[in-house]
Amino acid sequence: MNFQLDFIEDKVEFFEADKLQTLQKKIESQIDENRAIMLSVHSVSHQMHVNENGQTYFTAVVHFKKK
C-alpha cells in the first residue's frame, strides 16, 4: 500500500461582522483551527464601510501559508 499526503500550502479566508471585536474573535478562532493543520498567517487585509444609516460593517481577508 502506498500513502501520499497532500498538504494545503495556501488558504485564503474571508470574514465579516458588524463589530470590530466580533471580527477579531472570528479571525482568532480560525487562526487556532488552521494552526492545527500547520498553516500560519501570511497577511491580513481589512476594510470598514459605513452605510447611509451610520452603521459600520467590517470585512477582512486572511491569507494563510504553510509553516
Coordinates of N, CA and C in Angstrom, one line a residue:
M1 N 0.8 -1.2 0.0 CA 0.0 0.0 0.0 C 0.9 1.2 0.0
N2 N 0.5 2.2 -0.8 CA 1.3 3.4 -0.9 C 0.5 4.6 -0.5
F3 N 1.0 5.3 0.5 CA 0.3 6.5 1.0 C 1.0 7.8 0.5
Q4 N 0.2 8.7 0.1 CA 0.7 10.0 -0.3 C -0.1 11.1 0.3
L5 N 0.5 11.9 1.1 CA -0.2 13.0 1.8 C 0.0 14.3 1.0
D6 N -1.1 15.0 0.8 CA -1.0 16.3 0.1 C -1.4 17.3 1.2
F7 N -0.5 18.3 1.4 CA -0.8 19.3 2.4 C -1.3 20.6 1.8
I8 N -2.1 21.3 2.5 CA -2.6 22.6 2.0 C -1.4 23.5 2.2
E9 N -1.0 24.2 1.2 CA 0.1 25.2 1.3 C -0.4 26.6 1.4
D10 N -1.5 26.9 0.7 CA -2.1 28.3 0.8 C -3.6 28.2 1.0
K11 N -4.1 29.1 1.8 CA -5.5 29.2 2.0 C -5.9 30.6 2.3
V12 N -7.0 31.1 1.6 CA -7.5 32.4 1.8 C -8.9 32.3 2.4
E13 N -9.1 33.1 3.5 CA -10.5 33.1 4.1 C -11.0 34.5 4.2
F14 N -12.3 34.6 4.1 CA -13.0 35.9 4.2 C -13.9 35.9 5.4
F15 N -13.9 37.1 6.1 CA -14.6 37.3 7.3 C -15.4 38.6 7.3
E16 N -16.6 38.6 8.0 CA -17.4 39.8 8.0 C -18.1 39.9 9.4
A17 N -18.3 41.1 9.8 CA -19.0 41.3 11.1 C -19.5 42.8 11.2
D18 N -20.4 43.0 12.1 CA -20.9 44.4 12.3 C -20.1 45.1 13.4
K19 N -19.3 44.3 14.1 CA -18.4 44.9 15.2 C -17.0 44.5 15.0
L20 N -16.1 45.3 15.3 CA -14.7 45.0 15.1 C -14.3 43.9 16.1
Q21 N -14.8 43.9 17.3 CA -14.4 42.8 18.3 C -14.9 41.5 17.8
T22 N -16.1 41.4 17.2 CA -16.6 40.2 16.6 C -15.8 39.7 15.5
L23 N -15.4 40.6 14.6 CA -14.5 40.2 13.5 C -13.2 39.6 14.1
Q24 N -12.6 40.3 15.1 CA -11.4 39.8 15.7 C -11.5 38.4 16.3
K25 N -12.6 38.2 16.9 CA -12.8 36.8 17.5 C -12.9 35.8 16.5
K26 N -13.6 36.1 15.4 CA -13.8 35.1 14.3 C -12.4 34.8 13.7
I27 N -11.6 35.8 13.5 CA -10.3 35.6 12.9 C -9.4 34.8 13.8
E28 N -9.4 35.1 15.1 CA -8.6 34.4 16.1 C -9.0 32.9 16.2
S29 N -10.3 32.7 16.1 CA -10.7 31.3 16.2 C -10.2 30.5 15.0
Q30 N -10.3 31.1 13.8 CA -9.8 30.4 12.6 C -8.3 30.2 12.6
I31 N -7.6 31.2 13.2 CA -6.1 31.0 13.3 C -5.8 29.8 14.1
D32 N -6.5 29.6 15.2 CA -6.3 28.4 16.0 C -6.6 27.1 15.3
E33 N -7.7 27.1 14.5 CA -8.0 25.9 13.7 C -7.0 25.6 12.6
N34 N -6.5 26.7 12.0 CA -5.5 26.5 10.9 C -4.1 26.1 11.4
R35 N -3.9 26.5 12.6 CA -2.6 26.2 13.3 C -2.5 24.6 13.4
A36 N -3.6 24.0 13.6 CA -3.7 22.6 13.7 C -3.3 21.8 12.4
I37 N -3.5 22.5 11.3 CA -3.1 21.9 10.0 C -1.9 22.6 9.4
M38 N -1.1 23.1 10.4 CA 0.3 23.7 10.0 C 0.2 24.9 9.1
L39 N -0.8 25.7 9.3 CA -0.9 27.0 8.5 C -0.7 28.1 9.4
S40 N 0.0 29.2 9.0 CA 0.2 30.4 9.8 C -0.3 31.6 9.0
V41 N -0.5 32.7 9.6 CA -1.0 33.9 8.9 C 0.2 34.5 8.1
H42 N -0.1 34.7 6.8 CA 0.9 35.3 5.9 C 0.5 36.8 5.8
S43 N -0.7 37.2 5.6 CA -1.1 38.6 5.5 C -2.6 38.7 5.9
V44 N -2.9 39.9 6.3 CA -4.3 40.3 6.6 C -4.7 41.6 5.9
S45 N -5.8 41.7 5.3 CA -6.3 42.9 4.7 C -7.7 43.1 5.3
H46 N -8.0 44.4 5.6 CA -9.3 44.6 6.2 C -9.9 46.0 5.7
Q47 N -11.2 46.1 5.8 CA -11.9 47.3 5.4 C -13.1 47.6 6.3
M48 N -13.5 48.8 6.4 CA -14.6 49.2 7.1 C -15.5 50.0 6.2
H49 N -16.8 49.8 6.3 CA -17.8 50.6 5.5 C -18.8 51.1 6.4
V50 N -19.2 52.3 6.2 CA -20.3 53.0 6.9 C -21.5 53.2 6.0
N51 N -22.6 52.6 6.3 CA -23.7 52.8 5.3 C -24.5 54.1 5.6
E52 N -25.5 54.4 4.9 CA -26.2 55.7 4.9 C -26.9 55.9 6.3
N53 N -27.1 54.8 7.1 CA -27.7 54.9 8.4 C -26.7 55.1 9.5
G54 N -25.4 55.1 9.1 CA -24.3 55.3 10.1 C -23.9 54.0 10.7
Q55 N -24.4 52.8 10.2 CA -23.9 51.5 10.8 C -22.6 51.1 10.1
T56 N -21.7 50.6 10.9 CA -20.5 50.1 10.4 C -20.5 48.7 10.0
Y57 N -19.7 48.3 9.1 CA -19.6 46.9 8.6 C -18.1 46.6 8.3
F58 N -17.6 45.6 8.9 CA -16.2 45.3 8.8 C -16.0 44.0 8.1
T59 N -15.0 44.0 7.2 CA -14.6 42.8 6.5 C -13.1 42.6 6.5
A60 N -12.7 41.3 6.4 CA -11.2 41.0 6.4 C -11.0 39.8 5.5
V61 N -9.8 39.8 4.9 CA -9.3 38.7 4.1 C -8.0 38.3 4.8
V62 N -7.9 37.0 5.2 CA -6.7 36.5 5.8 C -6.1 35.4 4.9
H63 N -4.8 35.6 4.6 CA -4.1 34.6 3.8 C -3.2 33.8 4.7
F64 N -3.5 32.5 4.7 CA -2.7 31.5 5.5 C -1.7 30.8 4.6
K65 N -0.5 30.5 5.1 CA 0.5 29.8 4.3 C 1.1 28.7 5.2
K66 N 1.6 27.7 4.5 CA 2.2 26.6 5.2 C 3.5 27.1 6.0
K67 N 3.7 26.5 7.2 CA 4.8 27.0 8.0 C 6.1 26.4 7.5

